[in-house]
mmCIF file of C-alpha atoms and ligand atoms in Angstrom:
data_model
loop_
_atom_site.group_PDB
_atom_site.id
_atom_site.type_symbol
_atom_site.label_atom_id
_atom_site.label_comp_id
_atom_site.label_asym_id
_atom_site.label_seq_id
_atom_site.Cartn_x
_atom_site.Cartn_y
_atom_site.Cartn_z
ATOM 1 C CA UNK A 1 5.209 -32.288 2.787
ATOM 2 C CA UNK A 2 3.587 -29.021 2.363
ATOM 3 C CA UNK A 3 2.146 -26.916 5.300
ATOM 4 C CA UNK A 4 1.339 -23.557 6.666
ATOM 5 C CA UNK A 5 2.920 -22.020 9.738
ATOM 6 C CA UNK A 6 0.343 -21.399 12.378
ATOM 7 C CA UNK A 7 2.809 -20.412 15.216
ATOM 8 C CA UNK A 8 6.418 -19.575 15.804
ATOM 9 C CA UNK A 9 8.303 -19.066 19.015
ATOM 10 C CA UNK A 10 11.749 -18.485 17.649
ATOM 11 C CA UNK A 11 13.376 -21.703 16.890
ATOM 12 C CA UNK A 12 10.174 -23.877 16.638
ATOM 13 C CA UNK A 13 7.446 -23.692 14.170
ATOM 14 C CA UNK A 14 4.029 -25.074 14.270
ATOM 15 C CA UNK A 15 3.104 -26.366 10.888
ATOM 16 C CA UNK A 16 -0.277 -27.663 9.645
ATOM 17 C CA UNK A 17 -0.721 -29.671 6.550
ATOM 18 C CA UNK A 18 -3.703 -29.520 4.366
ATOM 19 C CA UNK A 19 -5.040 -32.745 5.765
ATOM 20 C CA UNK A 20 -5.084 -30.944 9.171
ATOM 21 C CA UNK A 21 -1.932 -32.694 10.859
ATOM 22 C CA UNK A 22 0.122 -30.514 12.983
ATOM 23 C CA UNK A 23 3.811 -30.901 13.186
ATOM 24 C CA UNK A 24 6.557 -29.059 15.080
ATOM 25 C CA UNK A 25 9.388 -27.971 12.755
ATOM 26 C CA UNK A 26 12.757 -26.545 12.836
ATOM 27 C CA UNK A 27 14.467 -24.722 10.012
ATOM 28 C CA UNK A 28 17.197 -26.421 7.966
ATOM 29 C CA UNK A 29 20.141 -24.069 7.043
ATOM 30 C CA UNK A 30 19.780 -20.454 6.567
ATOM 31 C CA UNK A 31 16.964 -18.561 4.981
ATOM 32 C CA UNK A 32 17.653 -15.286 3.297
ATOM 33 C CA UNK A 33 14.801 -13.197 2.002
ATOM 34 C CA UNK A 34 15.869 -10.576 -0.363
ATOM 35 C CA UNK A 35 15.398 -7.025 0.521
ATOM 36 C CA UNK A 36 14.434 -7.316 4.105
ATOM 37 C CA UNK A 37 16.612 -7.604 7.191
ATOM 38 C CA UNK A 38 14.308 -9.687 9.325
ATOM 39 C CA UNK A 39 14.797 -11.230 12.603
ATOM 40 C CA UNK A 40 12.774 -14.231 11.731
ATOM 41 C CA UNK A 41 13.017 -15.874 8.274
ATOM 42 C CA UNK A 42 9.720 -17.554 8.469
ATOM 43 C CA UNK A 43 6.535 -16.138 9.847
ATOM 44 C CA UNK A 44 2.981 -17.211 10.804
ATOM 45 C CA UNK A 45 1.137 -17.579 7.276
ATOM 46 C CA UNK A 46 4.016 -18.668 5.496
ATOM 47 C CA UNK A 47 3.603 -21.761 3.208
ATOM 48 C CA UNK A 48 6.548 -24.161 3.703
ATOM 49 C CA UNK A 49 7.909 -27.445 2.645
ATOM 50 C CA UNK A 50 9.119 -29.733 5.294
ATOM 51 C CA UNK A 51 10.414 -33.312 5.813
ATOM 52 C CA UNK A 52 9.729 -35.453 8.857
ATOM 53 C CA UNK A 53 12.830 -36.804 10.740
ATOM 54 C CA UNK A 54 13.236 -38.843 13.565
ATOM 55 C CA UNK A 55 15.878 -38.439 16.284
ATOM 56 C CA UNK A 56 15.586 -41.281 18.781
ATOM 57 C CA UNK A 57 12.066 -41.316 20.064
ATOM 58 C CA UNK A 58 11.538 -37.681 18.792
ATOM 59 C CA UNK A 59 9.877 -36.931 15.539
ATOM 60 C CA UNK A 60 9.992 -33.429 14.185
ATOM 61 C CA UNK A 61 9.770 -31.689 10.802
ATOM 62 C CA UNK A 62 12.583 -29.880 9.132
ATOM 63 C CA UNK A 63 11.618 -26.896 7.053
ATOM 64 C CA UNK A 64 13.715 -26.880 3.860
ATOM 65 C CA UNK A 65 11.952 -24.370 1.555
ATOM 66 C CA UNK A 66 9.342 -21.467 1.759
ATOM 67 C CA UNK A 67 6.951 -20.521 -0.997
ATOM 68 C CA UNK A 68 6.840 -16.887 -2.271
ATOM 69 C CA UNK A 69 4.785 -14.781 -0.209
ATOM 70 C CA UNK A 70 1.788 -12.969 -1.624
ATOM 71 C CA UNK A 71 2.307 -10.196 0.964
ATOM 72 C CA UNK A 72 3.638 -9.694 4.566
ATOM 73 C CA UNK A 73 3.181 -7.395 7.279
ATOM 74 C CA UNK A 74 6.348 -6.226 9.480
ATOM 75 C CA UNK A 75 7.146 -4.348 12.525
ATOM 76 C CA UNK A 76 10.244 -2.488 12.775
ATOM 77 C CA UNK A 77 12.361 -3.169 15.911
ATOM 78 C CA UNK A 78 12.261 -0.374 18.521
ATOM 79 C CA UNK A 79 15.945 -0.529 19.129
ATOM 80 C CA UNK A 80 18.646 0.750 16.949
ATOM 81 C CA UNK A 81 19.450 -2.548 15.014
ATOM 82 C CA UNK A 82 16.973 -1.424 12.313
ATOM 83 C CA UNK A 83 15.920 -4.935 12.027
ATOM 84 C CA UNK A 84 12.355 -5.924 11.114
ATOM 85 C CA UNK A 85 10.245 -8.664 12.479
ATOM 86 C CA UNK A 86 7.869 -10.219 9.967
ATOM 87 C CA UNK A 87 4.494 -10.426 11.964
ATOM 88 C CA UNK A 88 2.466 -12.457 9.409
ATOM 89 C CA UNK A 89 2.487 -13.485 5.782
ATOM 90 C CA UNK A 90 -0.055 -14.407 3.036
ATOM 91 C CA UNK A 91 -2.957 -12.218 4.511
ATOM 92 C CA UNK A 92 -6.106 -12.330 2.427
ATOM 93 C CA UNK A 93 -7.775 -9.346 4.222
ATOM 94 C CA UNK A 94 -7.602 -7.012 7.119
ATOM 95 C CA UNK A 95 -10.834 -5.718 8.861
ATOM 96 C CA UNK A 96 -10.246 -2.215 10.301
ATOM 97 C CA UNK A 97 -12.726 -1.479 13.068
ATOM 98 C CA UNK A 98 -13.744 2.194 13.297
ATOM 99 C CA UNK A 99 -15.633 3.880 16.052
ATOM 100 C CA UNK A 100 -16.864 7.557 16.229
ATOM 101 C CA UNK A 101 -16.768 7.376 19.930
ATOM 102 C CA UNK A 102 -15.062 5.643 22.780
ATOM 103 C CA UNK A 103 -12.591 5.737 21.236
ATOM 104 C CA UNK A 104 -12.881 8.000 18.178
ATOM 105 C CA UNK A 105 -11.110 6.933 14.990
ATOM 106 C CA UNK A 106 -9.979 9.969 12.920
ATOM 107 C CA UNK A 107 -10.122 9.828 9.189
ATOM 108 C CA UNK A 108 -6.238 10.541 9.216
ATOM 109 C CA UNK A 109 -5.852 7.326 11.013
ATOM 110 C CA UNK A 110 -8.166 5.391 8.713
ATOM 111 C CA UNK A 111 -6.292 6.811 5.566
ATOM 112 C CA UNK A 112 -2.946 6.092 7.034
ATOM 113 C CA UNK A 113 -4.047 2.666 7.753
ATOM 114 C CA UNK A 114 -5.408 2.115 4.213
ATOM 115 C CA UNK A 115 -2.086 3.530 2.715
ATOM 116 C CA UNK A 116 -0.171 0.883 4.654
ATOM 117 C CA UNK A 117 -2.489 -1.857 3.467
ATOM 118 C CA UNK A 118 -2.247 -0.764 -0.071
ATOM 119 C CA UNK A 119 1.579 -0.677 0.026
ATOM 120 C CA UNK A 120 1.506 -4.254 1.536
ATOM 121 C CA UNK A 121 -1.152 -5.172 -1.035
ATOM 122 C CA UNK A 122 -3.764 -6.254 1.355
ATOM 123 C CA UNK A 123 -7.346 -5.920 0.922
ATOM 124 C CA UNK A 124 -9.090 -3.811 3.771
ATOM 125 C CA UNK A 125 -12.624 -3.742 4.869
ATOM 126 C CA UNK A 126 -13.931 -1.072 7.121
ATOM 127 C CA UNK A 127 -16.250 -2.083 9.897
ATOM 128 C CA UNK A 128 -17.944 0.919 11.516
ATOM 129 C CA UNK A 129 -18.623 -0.708 14.962
ATOM 130 C CA UNK A 130 -20.927 0.223 17.790
ATOM 131 C CA UNK A 131 -23.841 1.359 15.627
ATOM 132 C CA UNK A 132 -26.126 0.530 18.758
ATOM 133 C CA UNK A 133 -24.913 3.645 20.568
ATOM 134 C CA UNK A 134 -24.795 6.480 18.032
ATOM 135 C CA UNK A 135 -27.123 9.295 17.602
ATOM 136 C CA UNK A 136 -28.771 10.033 14.399
ATOM 137 C CA UNK A 137 -26.200 12.522 13.571
ATOM 138 C CA UNK A 138 -23.371 10.209 14.213
ATOM 139 C CA UNK A 139 -25.180 7.489 12.180
ATOM 140 C CA UNK A 140 -25.343 10.055 9.295
ATOM 141 C CA UNK A 141 -21.667 10.695 9.731
ATOM 142 C CA UNK A 142 -20.997 6.979 9.167
ATOM 143 C CA UNK A 143 -23.113 6.961 6.238
ATOM 144 C CA UNK A 144 -21.126 9.806 4.772
ATOM 145 C CA UNK A 145 -17.800 8.221 5.730
ATOM 146 C CA UNK A 146 -18.883 4.847 4.188
ATOM 147 C CA UNK A 147 -19.845 6.652 0.896
ATOM 148 C CA UNK A 148 -16.603 8.135 0.692
ATOM 149 C CA UNK A 149 -14.670 4.891 1.109
ATOM 150 C CA UNK A 150 -17.091 2.777 -1.029
ATOM 151 C CA UNK A 151 -16.709 5.228 -3.852
ATOM 152 C CA UNK A 152 -12.968 4.447 -3.868
ATOM 153 C CA UNK A 153 -13.486 0.700 -3.573
ATOM 154 C CA UNK A 154 -13.268 -0.281 -0.002
ATOM 155 C CA UNK A 155 -16.148 -2.460 1.521
ATOM 156 C CA UNK A 156 -17.825 -0.766 4.515
ATOM 157 C CA UNK A 157 -20.284 -2.397 7.012
ATOM 158 C CA UNK A 158 -21.837 -0.988 9.872
ATOM 159 C CA UNK A 159 -21.985 -3.413 12.759
ATOM 160 C CA UNK A 160 -22.638 -3.863 16.370
ATOM 161 C CA UNK A 161 -20.343 -6.495 17.941
ATOM 162 C CA UNK A 162 -22.439 -6.154 20.975
ATOM 163 C CA UNK A 163 -25.911 -6.765 19.631
ATOM 164 C CA UNK A 164 -24.711 -8.954 16.683
ATOM 165 C CA UNK A 165 -26.106 -6.582 14.019
ATOM 166 C CA UNK A 166 -24.476 -7.441 10.777
ATOM 167 C CA UNK A 167 -21.760 -9.713 12.307
ATOM 168 C CA UNK A 168 -22.802 -12.630 10.061
ATOM 169 C CA UNK A 169 -22.057 -10.321 7.093
ATOM 170 C CA UNK A 170 -18.562 -10.060 8.527
ATOM 171 C CA UNK A 171 -18.149 -13.962 9.050
ATOM 172 C CA UNK A 172 -19.510 -14.466 5.542
ATOM 173 C CA UNK A 173 -16.569 -12.396 4.113
ATOM 174 C CA UNK A 174 -14.035 -14.173 6.196
ATOM 175 C CA UNK A 175 -14.811 -17.687 4.837
ATOM 176 C CA UNK A 176 -11.943 -19.440 3.204
ATOM 177 C CA UNK A 177 -9.706 -16.623 3.891
ATOM 178 C CA UNK A 178 -6.767 -15.595 6.197
ATOM 179 C CA UNK A 179 -8.068 -12.497 8.210
ATOM 180 C CA UNK A 180 -6.703 -10.115 10.591
ATOM 181 C CA UNK A 181 -8.634 -7.534 12.695
ATOM 182 C CA UNK A 182 -7.162 -4.219 13.564
ATOM 183 C CA UNK A 183 -8.136 -0.910 15.044
ATOM 184 C CA UNK A 184 -7.545 1.342 18.170
ATOM 185 C CA UNK A 185 -7.784 -0.345 21.465
ATOM 186 C CA UNK A 186 -11.429 -0.302 22.664
ATOM 187 C CA UNK A 187 -13.033 -0.252 19.279
ATOM 188 C CA UNK A 188 -14.437 -3.834 19.942
ATOM 189 C CA UNK A 189 -12.005 -6.280 18.260
ATOM 190 C CA UNK A 190 -12.172 -8.995 20.947
ATOM 191 C CA UNK A 191 -15.913 -8.448 21.279
ATOM 192 C CA UNK A 192 -16.345 -8.963 17.536
ATOM 193 C CA UNK A 193 -14.031 -11.985 17.342
ATOM 194 C CA UNK A 194 -15.966 -13.502 20.244
ATOM 195 C CA UNK A 195 -19.230 -12.971 18.621
ATOM 196 C CA UNK A 196 -18.089 -14.591 15.324
ATOM 197 C CA UNK A 197 -16.228 -17.419 16.933
ATOM 198 C CA UNK A 198 -17.076 -18.136 20.499
ATOM 199 C CA UNK A 199 -14.547 -21.002 20.512
ATOM 200 C CA UNK A 200 -11.890 -18.640 19.910
ATOM 201 C CA UNK A 201 -11.910 -16.893 23.360
ATOM 202 C CA UNK A 202 -10.898 -19.983 25.230
ATOM 203 C CA UNK A 203 -7.759 -20.352 23.109
ATOM 204 C CA UNK A 204 -6.614 -16.894 23.232
ATOM 205 C CA UNK A 205 -6.565 -16.851 26.989
ATOM 206 C CA UNK A 206 -4.650 -20.067 27.161
ATOM 207 C CA UNK A 207 -2.144 -18.797 24.651
ATOM 208 C CA UNK A 208 -1.655 -15.570 26.368
ATOM 209 C CA UNK A 209 -0.941 -16.874 29.794
ATOM 210 C CA UNK A 210 1.814 -18.977 28.245
ATOM 211 C CA UNK A 211 3.127 -16.174 26.378
ATOM 212 C CA UNK A 212 3.381 -13.768 29.238
ATOM 213 C CA UNK A 213 5.736 -16.109 31.174
ATOM 214 C CA UNK A 214 9.284 -14.699 30.545
ATOM 215 C CA UNK A 215 8.651 -13.198 27.117
ATOM 216 C CA UNK A 216 7.866 -9.721 27.742
ATOM 217 C CA UNK A 217 9.700 -8.191 24.735
ATOM 218 C CA UNK A 218 8.187 -10.266 21.972
ATOM 219 C CA UNK A 219 4.624 -10.852 21.015
ATOM 220 C CA UNK A 220 4.160 -13.796 18.630
ATOM 221 C CA UNK A 221 1.420 -13.790 16.036
ATOM 222 C CA UNK A 222 -0.713 -16.991 15.868
ATOM 223 C CA UNK A 223 -3.069 -18.314 13.232
ATOM 224 C CA UNK A 224 -6.258 -20.149 14.148
ATOM 225 C CA UNK A 225 -8.832 -22.188 12.319
ATOM 226 C CA UNK A 226 -12.401 -21.043 12.984
ATOM 227 C CA UNK A 227 -15.215 -23.551 12.916
ATOM 228 C CA UNK A 228 -16.908 -22.003 10.010
ATOM 229 C CA UNK A 229 -14.011 -22.349 7.655
ATOM 230 C CA UNK A 230 -12.111 -19.112 8.169
ATOM 231 C CA UNK A 231 -8.630 -18.553 9.416
ATOM 232 C CA UNK A 232 -7.704 -15.701 11.686
ATOM 233 C CA UNK A 233 -4.228 -14.226 12.626
ATOM 234 C CA UNK A 234 -4.091 -12.921 16.049
ATOM 235 C CA UNK A 235 -1.343 -10.444 16.683
ATOM 236 C CA UNK A 236 -1.575 -9.921 20.353
ATOM 237 C CA UNK A 237 -0.390 -6.547 21.685
ATOM 238 C CA UNK A 238 0.218 -5.271 18.156
ATOM 239 C CA UNK A 239 -1.892 -2.320 17.277
ATOM 240 C CA UNK A 240 -0.600 -1.676 13.864
ATOM 241 C CA UNK A 241 2.124 -2.570 11.447
ATOM 242 C CA UNK A 242 4.770 -0.317 9.664
ATOM 243 C CA UNK A 243 5.682 0.540 6.218
ATOM 244 C CA UNK A 244 9.341 0.738 5.818
ATOM 245 C CA UNK A 245 10.808 3.343 3.601
ATOM 246 C CA UNK A 246 7.918 4.830 1.711
ATOM 247 C CA UNK A 247 9.146 7.317 -0.847
ATOM 248 C CA UNK A 248 7.161 10.581 -1.029
ATOM 249 C CA UNK A 249 6.275 10.070 -4.706
ATOM 250 C CA UNK A 250 4.843 6.736 -3.831
ATOM 251 C CA UNK A 251 2.263 7.928 -1.197
ATOM 252 C CA UNK A 252 -0.166 9.298 -3.814
ATOM 253 C CA UNK A 253 -0.143 5.833 -5.407
ATOM 254 C CA UNK A 254 -1.659 4.278 -2.400
ATOM 255 C CA UNK A 255 -4.731 6.564 -2.573
ATOM 256 C CA UNK A 256 -6.623 4.639 -5.195
ATOM 257 C CA UNK A 257 -8.536 7.564 -6.523
ATOM 258 C CA UNK A 258 -5.346 9.644 -6.729
ATOM 259 C CA UNK A 259 -3.680 6.961 -8.568
ATOM 260 C CA UNK A 260 -6.437 6.719 -10.954
ATOM 261 C CA UNK A 261 -6.291 10.472 -11.820
ATOM 262 C CA UNK A 262 -2.525 10.635 -11.931
ATOM 263 C CA UNK A 263 -2.377 9.880 -15.707
ATOM 264 C CA UNK A 264 -4.017 13.076 -16.319
ATOM 265 C CA UNK A 265 -1.730 15.327 -14.206
ATOM 266 C CA UNK A 266 0.636 17.519 -16.396
ATOM 267 C CA UNK A 267 3.684 16.043 -14.621
ATOM 268 C CA UNK A 268 4.197 12.346 -14.181
ATOM 269 C CA UNK A 269 5.990 13.081 -11.071
ATOM 270 C CA UNK A 270 3.117 15.214 -9.694
ATOM 271 C CA UNK A 271 2.807 15.434 -5.857
ATOM 272 C CA UNK A 272 -0.603 16.911 -6.327
ATOM 273 C CA UNK A 273 0.359 19.895 -4.096
ATOM 274 C CA UNK A 274 1.376 23.111 -6.059
ATOM 275 C CA UNK A 275 1.885 21.647 -9.574
ATOM 276 C CA UNK A 276 -0.066 23.280 -12.425
ATOM 277 C CA UNK A 277 -2.660 21.113 -14.247
ATOM 278 C CA UNK A 278 -2.923 18.653 -11.552
ATOM 279 C CA UNK A 279 -5.901 16.161 -12.117
ATOM 280 C CA UNK A 280 -6.200 15.465 -8.393
ATOM 281 C CA UNK A 281 -6.433 19.127 -7.462
ATOM 282 C CA UNK A 282 -9.144 19.627 -10.199
ATOM 283 C CA UNK A 283 -11.032 16.767 -8.922
ATOM 284 C CA UNK A 284 -10.770 18.149 -5.504
ATOM 285 C CA UNK A 285 -12.258 21.426 -6.749
ATOM 286 C CA UNK A 286 -15.075 19.477 -8.317
ATOM 287 C CA UNK A 287 -15.678 17.590 -5.111
ATOM 288 C CA UNK A 288 -14.997 14.377 -6.988
ATOM 289 C CA UNK A 289 -12.053 13.641 -4.417
ATOM 290 C CA UNK A 290 -12.832 13.873 -0.867
ATOM 291 C CA UNK A 291 -11.484 16.809 1.188
ATOM 292 C CA UNK A 292 -10.727 14.649 4.124
ATOM 293 C CA UNK A 293 -8.743 12.167 2.025
ATOM 294 C CA UNK A 294 -6.776 14.992 0.652
ATOM 295 C CA UNK A 295 -6.081 16.292 3.906
ATOM 296 C CA UNK A 296 -4.851 12.978 5.199
ATOM 297 C CA UNK A 297 -2.581 12.775 2.026
ATOM 298 C CA UNK A 298 -0.988 16.125 2.818
ATOM 299 C CA UNK A 299 -0.379 15.096 6.486
ATOM 300 C CA UNK A 300 1.247 11.924 5.364
ATOM 301 C CA UNK A 301 3.342 13.727 2.674
ATOM 302 C CA UNK A 302 4.410 16.574 4.999
ATOM 303 C CA UNK A 303 4.864 14.553 8.122
ATOM 304 C CA UNK A 304 8.228 13.467 9.342
ATOM 305 C CA UNK A 305 9.070 9.861 8.610
ATOM 306 C CA UNK A 306 7.251 8.607 11.615
ATOM 307 C CA UNK A 307 4.014 9.988 10.281
ATOM 308 C CA UNK A 308 3.669 7.333 7.779
ATOM 309 C CA UNK A 309 5.130 4.507 9.929
ATOM 310 C CA UNK A 310 2.050 2.741 11.290
ATOM 311 C CA UNK A 311 3.817 1.295 14.171
ATOM 312 C CA UNK A 312 3.780 4.676 15.799
ATOM 313 C CA UNK A 313 0.168 5.512 15.233
ATOM 314 C CA UNK A 314 -1.110 4.637 18.617
ATOM 315 C CA UNK A 315 0.589 7.689 19.991
ATOM 316 C CA UNK A 316 -0.972 10.296 17.659
HETATM 317 P P1 LIG B 1 -10.615 -4.168 21.684
HETATM 318 O O1 LIG B 1 -9.636 -3.500 22.619
HETATM 319 O O2 LIG B 1 -10.641 -3.543 20.541
HETATM 320 O O3 LIG B 1 -10.473 -5.606 21.734
HETATM 321 O O4 LIG B 1 -12.086 -3.778 22.203
HETATM 322 P P2 LIG B 1 -13.073 -4.692 23.265
HETATM 323 O O5 LIG B 1 -13.655 -5.894 22.379
HETATM 324 O O6 LIG B 1 -12.275 -5.010 24.386
HETATM 325 O O7 LIG B 1 -14.250 -3.649 23.491
HETATM 326 C C1 LIG B 1 -13.959 -2.587 24.187
HETATM 327 C C2 LIG B 1 -15.325 -2.138 24.974
HETATM 328 O O8 LIG B 1 -16.297 -1.659 23.851
HETATM 329 C C3 LIG B 1 -15.998 -3.251 25.732
HETATM 330 O O9 LIG B 1 -16.504 -2.620 26.892
HETATM 331 C C4 LIG B 1 -17.129 -3.733 24.938
HETATM 332 O O10 LIG B 1 -18.095 -4.288 25.511
HETATM 333 C C5 LIG B 1 -17.440 -2.463 24.169
HETATM 334 N N1 LIG B 1 -18.074 -2.827 22.684
HETATM 335 C C6 LIG B 1 -17.471 -3.531 21.712
HETATM 336 N N2 LIG B 1 -18.312 -3.650 20.668
HETATM 337 C C7 LIG B 1 -19.357 -2.919 21.037
HETATM 338 C C8 LIG B 1 -20.611 -2.649 20.260
HETATM 339 O O11 LIG B 1 -20.779 -2.932 19.090
HETATM 340 N N3 LIG B 1 -21.598 -1.757 21.063
HETATM 341 C C9 LIG B 1 -21.332 -1.266 22.207
HETATM 342 N N4 LIG B 1 -22.207 -0.420 22.624
HETATM 343 N N5 LIG B 1 -20.100 -1.512 22.765
HETATM 344 C C10 LIG B 1 -19.226 -2.326 22.304
HETATM 345 ZN ZN1 LIG B 2 -1.254 15.791 -9.751
#
């Protein structure tokens, strides 16, 4: 049988079939996934093959195979083992909530986040939340930011999770997809999810009360089916996700507008900093590349390793 992993708590996996039947499953044998030293071989969002087995009165599934992942997000362990934990797999899109106030989301933060999602090959939509509280000047700033990000291919929507403004546009985009909401604490993620799917609130409360009993060190992601036909992966307590080992020559490739210009740089390994005949710098001088995007790029490029590891971004 085929199914999708909705929840995992270490040795047991909750797998749902396309028909909507849920089975508790274990893993058969060892799973090794090339290139990553992961603490968990199978993650929420994985598509797996399993067989039902019975052991006395007990019936459970045995996972024998995992389908190739379209993408996945990881978190590096904070201890020295250097192991990674796969938070979720096969994500269709991430919504990044951005607010100008309470709390302020900086453009550097947005750009680092977008770089991570590009590296993970995950589509990102920017949601400028709390539009009900902004002054005209702040609304103009949002328009300006949205124009920067739209120009390079990111969808942007101004919303108010509180008043419901444009919330239906978000749910429309979510349909038939696996979605994740992200952003600083306080930007309105819970408020938005509750506005989109009132049924969801009850579930999260139940789950977290179970979670916090004796499992202080690990937070488990979980996938939910929303009534209007969207899936959401909730990653409790996880503010961001990290990119492991990004080469400095790679960073510019994750700025789509830089990547598009790169063919016109004199050097094919151009870092777009001091090199002559750099198409990115020329575009910057002509205002075709945004100054704030370029500043973010320099910060990521010049930062130490941690600068471009999103798992540390809450502390910036
Ligand atoms: P989270 O930490 O990202 O889940 O943020 P919450 O959903 O808990 O929201 C943080 C605070 O912002 C709460 O007091 C919400 O009521 C408030 N909030 C969320 N969305 C909006 C909004 O669109 N407008 C206003 N005025 N407040 C909001
Ligand atoms: Zn260049």
